Short mmCIF file of C-alpha atoms and ligand atoms in Angstrom, two decimals:
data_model
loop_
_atom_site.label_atom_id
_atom_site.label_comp_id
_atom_site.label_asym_id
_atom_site.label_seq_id
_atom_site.Cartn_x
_atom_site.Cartn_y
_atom_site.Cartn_z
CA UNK A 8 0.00 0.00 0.00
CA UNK A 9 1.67 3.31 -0.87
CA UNK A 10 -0.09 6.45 0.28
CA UNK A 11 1.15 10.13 -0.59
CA UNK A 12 0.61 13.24 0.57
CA UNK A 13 -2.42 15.95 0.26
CA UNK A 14 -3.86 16.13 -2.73
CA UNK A 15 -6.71 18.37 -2.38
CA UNK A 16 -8.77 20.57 0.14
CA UNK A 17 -12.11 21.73 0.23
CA UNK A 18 -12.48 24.77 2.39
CA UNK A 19 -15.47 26.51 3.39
CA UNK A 20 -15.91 30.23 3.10
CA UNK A 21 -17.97 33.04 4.34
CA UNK A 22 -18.07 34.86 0.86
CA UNK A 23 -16.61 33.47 -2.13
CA UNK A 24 -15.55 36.65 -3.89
CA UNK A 25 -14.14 37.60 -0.85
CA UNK A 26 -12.45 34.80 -0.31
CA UNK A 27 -11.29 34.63 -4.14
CA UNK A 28 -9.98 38.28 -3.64
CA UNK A 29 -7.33 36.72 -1.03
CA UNK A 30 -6.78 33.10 -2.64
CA UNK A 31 -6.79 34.45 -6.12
CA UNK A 32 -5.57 38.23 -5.97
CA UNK A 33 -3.45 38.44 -3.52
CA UNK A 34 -1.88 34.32 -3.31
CA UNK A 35 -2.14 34.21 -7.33
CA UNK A 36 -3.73 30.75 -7.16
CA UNK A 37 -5.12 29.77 -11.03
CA UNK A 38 -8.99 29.79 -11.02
CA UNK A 39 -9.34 26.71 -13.34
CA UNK A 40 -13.25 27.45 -12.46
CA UNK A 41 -15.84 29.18 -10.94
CA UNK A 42 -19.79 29.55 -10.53
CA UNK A 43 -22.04 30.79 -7.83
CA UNK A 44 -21.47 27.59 -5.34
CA UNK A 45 -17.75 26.88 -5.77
CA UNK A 46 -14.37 27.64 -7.06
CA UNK A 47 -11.86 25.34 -7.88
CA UNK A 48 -8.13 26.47 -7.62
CA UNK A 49 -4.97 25.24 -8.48
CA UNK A 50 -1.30 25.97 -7.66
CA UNK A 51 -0.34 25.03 -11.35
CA UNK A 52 -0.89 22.24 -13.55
CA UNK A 53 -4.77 21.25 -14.56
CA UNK A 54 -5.53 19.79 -10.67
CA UNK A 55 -7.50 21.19 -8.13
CA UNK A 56 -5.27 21.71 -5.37
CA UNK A 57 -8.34 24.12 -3.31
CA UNK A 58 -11.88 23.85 -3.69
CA UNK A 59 -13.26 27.06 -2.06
CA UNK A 60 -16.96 26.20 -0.89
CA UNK A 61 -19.20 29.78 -0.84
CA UNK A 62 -21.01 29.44 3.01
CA UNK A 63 -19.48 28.84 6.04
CA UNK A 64 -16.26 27.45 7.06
CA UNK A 65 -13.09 25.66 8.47
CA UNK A 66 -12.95 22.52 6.27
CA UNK A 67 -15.54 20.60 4.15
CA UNK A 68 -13.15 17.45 3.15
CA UNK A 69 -9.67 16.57 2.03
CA UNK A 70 -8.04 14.23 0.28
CA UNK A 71 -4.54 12.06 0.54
CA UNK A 72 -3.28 10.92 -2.83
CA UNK A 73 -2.48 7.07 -3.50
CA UNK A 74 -0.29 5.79 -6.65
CA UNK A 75 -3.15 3.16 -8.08
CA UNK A 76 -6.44 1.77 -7.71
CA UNK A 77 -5.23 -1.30 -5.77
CA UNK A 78 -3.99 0.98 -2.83
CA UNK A 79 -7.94 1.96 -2.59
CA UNK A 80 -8.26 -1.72 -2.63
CA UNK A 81 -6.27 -2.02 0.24
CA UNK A 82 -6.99 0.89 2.70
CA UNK A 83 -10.78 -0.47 1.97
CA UNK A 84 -9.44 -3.89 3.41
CA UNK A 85 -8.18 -2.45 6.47
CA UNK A 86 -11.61 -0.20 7.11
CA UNK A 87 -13.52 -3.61 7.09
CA UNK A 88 -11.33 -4.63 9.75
CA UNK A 89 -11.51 -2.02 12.02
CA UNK A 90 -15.29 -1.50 11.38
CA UNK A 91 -14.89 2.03 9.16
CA UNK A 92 -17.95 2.64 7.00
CA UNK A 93 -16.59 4.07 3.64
CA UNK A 94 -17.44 4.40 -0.09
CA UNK A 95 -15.83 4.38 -3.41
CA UNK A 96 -17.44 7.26 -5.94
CA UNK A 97 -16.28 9.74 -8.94
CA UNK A 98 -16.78 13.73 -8.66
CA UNK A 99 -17.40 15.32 -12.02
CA UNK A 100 -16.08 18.18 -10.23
CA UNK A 101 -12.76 16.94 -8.84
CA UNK A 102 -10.06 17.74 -11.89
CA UNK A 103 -7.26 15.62 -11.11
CA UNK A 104 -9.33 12.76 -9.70
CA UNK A 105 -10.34 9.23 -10.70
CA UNK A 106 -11.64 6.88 -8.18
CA UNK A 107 -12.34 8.33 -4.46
CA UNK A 108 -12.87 6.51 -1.43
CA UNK A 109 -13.96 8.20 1.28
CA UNK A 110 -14.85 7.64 5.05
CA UNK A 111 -15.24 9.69 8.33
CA UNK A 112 -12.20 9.71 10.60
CA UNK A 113 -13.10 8.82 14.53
CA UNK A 114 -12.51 13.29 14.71
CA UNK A 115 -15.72 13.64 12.23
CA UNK A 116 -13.78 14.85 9.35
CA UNK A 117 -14.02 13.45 6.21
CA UNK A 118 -10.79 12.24 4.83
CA UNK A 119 -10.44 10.79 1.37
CA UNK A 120 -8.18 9.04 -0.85
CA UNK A 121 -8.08 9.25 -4.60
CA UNK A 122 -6.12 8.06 -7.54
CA UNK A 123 -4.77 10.95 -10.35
CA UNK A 124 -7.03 10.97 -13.24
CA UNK A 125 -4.39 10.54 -16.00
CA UNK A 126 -0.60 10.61 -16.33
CA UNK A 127 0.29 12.37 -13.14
CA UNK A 128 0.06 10.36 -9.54
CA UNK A 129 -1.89 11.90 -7.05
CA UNK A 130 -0.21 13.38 -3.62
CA UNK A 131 3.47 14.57 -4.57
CA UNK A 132 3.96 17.63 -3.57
CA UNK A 133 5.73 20.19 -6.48
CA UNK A 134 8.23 22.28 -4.36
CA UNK A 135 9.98 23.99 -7.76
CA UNK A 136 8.44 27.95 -7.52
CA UNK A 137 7.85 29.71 -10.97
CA UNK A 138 9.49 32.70 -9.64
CA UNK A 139 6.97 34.18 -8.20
CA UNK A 140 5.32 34.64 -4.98
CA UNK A 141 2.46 31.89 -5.79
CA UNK A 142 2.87 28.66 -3.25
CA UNK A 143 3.64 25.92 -5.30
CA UNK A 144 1.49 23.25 -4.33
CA UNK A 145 -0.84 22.42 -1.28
CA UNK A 146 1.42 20.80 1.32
CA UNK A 147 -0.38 19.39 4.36
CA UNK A 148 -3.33 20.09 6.54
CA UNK A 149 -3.35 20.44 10.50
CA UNK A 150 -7.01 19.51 11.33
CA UNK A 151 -8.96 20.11 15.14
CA UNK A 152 -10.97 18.02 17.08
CA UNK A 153 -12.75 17.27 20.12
CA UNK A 154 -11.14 13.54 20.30
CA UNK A 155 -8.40 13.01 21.91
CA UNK A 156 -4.69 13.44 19.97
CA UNK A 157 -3.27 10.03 21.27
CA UNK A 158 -6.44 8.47 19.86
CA UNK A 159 -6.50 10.10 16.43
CA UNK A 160 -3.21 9.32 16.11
CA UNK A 161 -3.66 5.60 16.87
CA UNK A 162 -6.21 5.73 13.82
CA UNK A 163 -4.17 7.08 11.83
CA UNK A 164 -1.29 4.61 12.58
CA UNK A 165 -3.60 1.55 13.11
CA UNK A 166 -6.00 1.90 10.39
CA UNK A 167 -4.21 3.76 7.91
CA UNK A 168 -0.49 2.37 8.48
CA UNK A 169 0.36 6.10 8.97
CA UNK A 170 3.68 6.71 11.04
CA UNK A 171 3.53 9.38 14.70
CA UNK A 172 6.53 11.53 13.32
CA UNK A 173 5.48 13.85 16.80
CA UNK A 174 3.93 13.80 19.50
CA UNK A 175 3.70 17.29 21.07
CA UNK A 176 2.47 16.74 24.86
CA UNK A 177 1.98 19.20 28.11
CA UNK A 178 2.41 17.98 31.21
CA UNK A 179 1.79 14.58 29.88
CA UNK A 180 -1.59 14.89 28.19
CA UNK A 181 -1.55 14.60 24.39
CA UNK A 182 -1.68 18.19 23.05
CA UNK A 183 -1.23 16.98 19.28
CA UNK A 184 0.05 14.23 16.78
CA UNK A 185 1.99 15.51 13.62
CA UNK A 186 2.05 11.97 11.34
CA UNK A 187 3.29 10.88 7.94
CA UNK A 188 2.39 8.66 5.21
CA UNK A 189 5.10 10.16 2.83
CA UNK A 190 8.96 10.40 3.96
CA UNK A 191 8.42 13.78 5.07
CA UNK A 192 8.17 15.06 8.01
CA UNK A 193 4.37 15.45 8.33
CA UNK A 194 1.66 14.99 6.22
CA UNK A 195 -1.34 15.69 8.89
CA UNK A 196 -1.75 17.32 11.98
CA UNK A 197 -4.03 17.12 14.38
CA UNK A 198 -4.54 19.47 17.68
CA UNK A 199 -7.61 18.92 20.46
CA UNK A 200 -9.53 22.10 19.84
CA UNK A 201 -9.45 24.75 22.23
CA UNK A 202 -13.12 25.72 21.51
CA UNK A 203 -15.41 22.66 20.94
CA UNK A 204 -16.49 22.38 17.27
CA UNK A 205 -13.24 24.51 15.81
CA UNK A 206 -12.60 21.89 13.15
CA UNK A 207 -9.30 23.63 11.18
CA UNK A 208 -6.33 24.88 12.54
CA UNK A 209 -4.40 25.22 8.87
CA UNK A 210 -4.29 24.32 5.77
CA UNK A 211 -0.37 24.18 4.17
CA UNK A 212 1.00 25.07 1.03
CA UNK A 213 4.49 24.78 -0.12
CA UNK A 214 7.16 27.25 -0.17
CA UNK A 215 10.58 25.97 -2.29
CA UNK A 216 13.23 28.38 -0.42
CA UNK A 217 13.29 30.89 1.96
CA UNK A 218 13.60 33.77 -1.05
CA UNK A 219 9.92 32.63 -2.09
CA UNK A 220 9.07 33.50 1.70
CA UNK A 221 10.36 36.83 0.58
CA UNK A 222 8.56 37.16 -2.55
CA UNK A 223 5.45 36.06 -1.02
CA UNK A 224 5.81 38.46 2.26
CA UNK A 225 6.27 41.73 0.25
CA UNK A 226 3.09 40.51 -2.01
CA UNK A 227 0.97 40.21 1.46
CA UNK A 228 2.44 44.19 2.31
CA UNK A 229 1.58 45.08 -1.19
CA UNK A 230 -2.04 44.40 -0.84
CA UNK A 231 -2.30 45.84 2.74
CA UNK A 232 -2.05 42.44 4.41
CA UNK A 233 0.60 41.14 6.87
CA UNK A 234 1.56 37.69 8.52
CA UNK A 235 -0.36 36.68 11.46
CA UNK A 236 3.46 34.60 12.75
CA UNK A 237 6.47 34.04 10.93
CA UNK A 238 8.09 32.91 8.93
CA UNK A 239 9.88 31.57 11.54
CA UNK A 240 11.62 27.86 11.70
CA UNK A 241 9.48 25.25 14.17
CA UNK A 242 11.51 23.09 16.57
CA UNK A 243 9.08 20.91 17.93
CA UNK A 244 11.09 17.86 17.63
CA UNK A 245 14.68 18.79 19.29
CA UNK A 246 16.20 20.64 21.04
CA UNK A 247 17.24 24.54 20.53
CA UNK A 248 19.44 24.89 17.99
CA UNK A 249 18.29 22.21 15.78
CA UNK A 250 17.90 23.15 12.28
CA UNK A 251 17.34 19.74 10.81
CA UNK A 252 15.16 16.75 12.09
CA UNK A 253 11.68 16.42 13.45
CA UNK A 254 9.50 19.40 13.72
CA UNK A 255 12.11 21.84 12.39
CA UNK A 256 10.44 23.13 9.06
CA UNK A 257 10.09 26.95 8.23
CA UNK A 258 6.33 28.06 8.44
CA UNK A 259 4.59 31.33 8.07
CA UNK A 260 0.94 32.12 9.05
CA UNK A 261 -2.04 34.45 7.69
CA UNK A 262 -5.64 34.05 8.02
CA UNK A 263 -7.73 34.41 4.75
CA UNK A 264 -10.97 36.63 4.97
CA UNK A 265 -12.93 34.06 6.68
CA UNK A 266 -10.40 33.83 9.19
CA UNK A 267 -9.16 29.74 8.28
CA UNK A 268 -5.65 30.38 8.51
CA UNK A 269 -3.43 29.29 6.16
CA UNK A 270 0.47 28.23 5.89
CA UNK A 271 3.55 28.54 4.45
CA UNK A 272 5.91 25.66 4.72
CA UNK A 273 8.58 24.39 3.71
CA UNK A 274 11.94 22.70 4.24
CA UNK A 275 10.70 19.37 5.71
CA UNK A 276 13.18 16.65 5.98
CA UNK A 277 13.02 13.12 5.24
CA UNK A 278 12.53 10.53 7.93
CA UNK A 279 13.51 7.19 8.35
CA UNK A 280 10.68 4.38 8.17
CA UNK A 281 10.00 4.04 12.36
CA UNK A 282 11.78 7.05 13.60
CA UNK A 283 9.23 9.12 16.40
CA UNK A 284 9.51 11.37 18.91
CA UNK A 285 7.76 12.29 21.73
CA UNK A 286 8.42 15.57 23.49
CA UNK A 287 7.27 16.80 26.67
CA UNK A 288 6.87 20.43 27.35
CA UNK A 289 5.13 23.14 29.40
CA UNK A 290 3.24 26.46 28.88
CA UNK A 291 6.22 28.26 29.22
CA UNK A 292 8.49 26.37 26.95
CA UNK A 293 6.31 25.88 23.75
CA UNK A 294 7.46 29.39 22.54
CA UNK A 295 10.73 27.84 22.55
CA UNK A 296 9.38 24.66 20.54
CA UNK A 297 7.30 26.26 18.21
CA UNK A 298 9.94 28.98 16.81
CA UNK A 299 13.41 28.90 16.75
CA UNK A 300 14.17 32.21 15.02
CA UNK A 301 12.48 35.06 17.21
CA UNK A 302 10.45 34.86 20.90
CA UNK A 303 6.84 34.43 21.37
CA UNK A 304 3.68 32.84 19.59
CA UNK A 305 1.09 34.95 18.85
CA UNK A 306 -1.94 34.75 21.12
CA UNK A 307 -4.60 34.44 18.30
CA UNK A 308 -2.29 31.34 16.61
CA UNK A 309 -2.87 29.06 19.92
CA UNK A 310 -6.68 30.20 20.50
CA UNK A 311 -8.38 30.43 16.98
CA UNK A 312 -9.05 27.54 14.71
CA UNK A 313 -12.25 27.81 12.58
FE1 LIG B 12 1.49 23.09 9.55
#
């Protein structure tokens, strides 16, 4: 069974033309199309990386990429045996996609695999930038719940054969699970919400180097917006003054006009096959963990999820 990374979102918005005024105008994501309900976006290629859904928000679905049809065949084998109901369908309105199958996850949000529709597979992540400020792919999603993190992440692993690349606790209870299906560092997240029913914390793209965090930064100041954190370098998985390993990738943070945040990531190493690490922290440390390059963490970035 070989599972990739994200493949595709589908975000929820208060306004769509408000919403395409950020994801469009100001990140220079490619409308590949657009009506009243919906409007599918892509960081290049003919894809959807985004589906922006006009009413509401935090996230609808998303989806983790798989290299065949017989990878389907085999995450369907191991939701019979752990009891997940699931089913197998087509979306018309899904470019990129062939077969789906998709389930609930024991958090409530609907997680789905899919094959590519054609030559491309479905779930590598493009980190080469055009040149300009425009992300260059969807990276990876860091979802909220009410469930517990140790138990979502013992789904994941369990049922899905995903591997805990973190665990981020605080005072010994499970604050979050960053895991991976790919070789990178993390392919999900997943934090226990701070206010029941918050269902997003962020969805990623990627960033190739740290001049496309530059390009992108002065496009935000530009068009009169600025980053809510960052970019900054996480070091969630070591000690200070570890630039390499777990939990050390560059991020940067803004929240689009419905207030979902999104990120900027990139620089995520590769990790051997069983390699995990669980680190223990307090209050007063995580500022520490969470950013190795200046002191702090916004107050809004640890409180607000949509
Ligand atoms: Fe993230």
């Amino acid at each position: 069974m070989s599972i990739n990374r994200i493949d595709h979102a589908a975000i929820r918005v208060k306004d769509l033309g408000e919403a395409l005024e950020w994801y469009e105008g100001v990140l220079d994501l490619i409308v590949l199309d657009r009506n009243a309900d919906r409007a599918l976006l892509t960081c290049g290629g003919d894809e959807a990386d985004i589906t922006l859904i006009n009413g509401g928000q935090a996230v609808e679905s998303f989806a983790f990429g798989v290299d065949h049809g017989d990878d389907l065949d085999a995450i369907m084998s191991r939701l019979n045996n752990s009891g997940v109901e699931y089913s197998r369908y087509k979306d018309a309105d899904r470019p990129g996609h062939g077969e789906i199958l998709g389930f609930d996850l024991p958090s409530g949000h609907h997680m789905e695999f899919v094959v590519a529709d054609g030559a491309r597979t479905a779930g590598v992540t493009n980190f080469t930038s055009d040149g300009s400020a425009r992300p260059t792919d969807i990276d990876h999603i860091n979802i909220l719940g009410d469930l517990n993190p140790r138990e979502f992440a013992e789904f994941m692993k369990m049922v899905l054969g995903f591997k805990l690349s973190i665990a981020l606790t605080i005072a010994g209870n499970w604050a979050g699970s960053w895991l991976r299906a790919s070789k990178l560092d993390h392919d999900i997240a997943y934090m226990q919400a701070i206010h029941p029913g918050d269902r997003l914390h962020h969805i990623a793209f990627a960033m190739e180097d740290g001049n496309h965090y530059f390009r992108l930064s002065d496009r935000l100041v530009e068009n009169g917006h600025r980053w809510e954190w960052g970019p900054g370098r996480h070091m969630a998985g070591g000690t200070y003054g570890t630039t390499k390993g777990f939990g050390t990738n560059t991020f940067a943070y803004v929240l689009d006009p419905t207030g979902n945040r999104n990120e900027f990531s990139g620089g995520m190493d590769e990790m051997d096959d069983d390699a995990s690490v669980v680190n223990d922290t307090s209050p007063e440390k995580l500022p520490e963990f969470m950013n190795g390059w200046s002191y702090g963490i916004p107050e809004t970035f640890l409180s607000t999820g949509t």
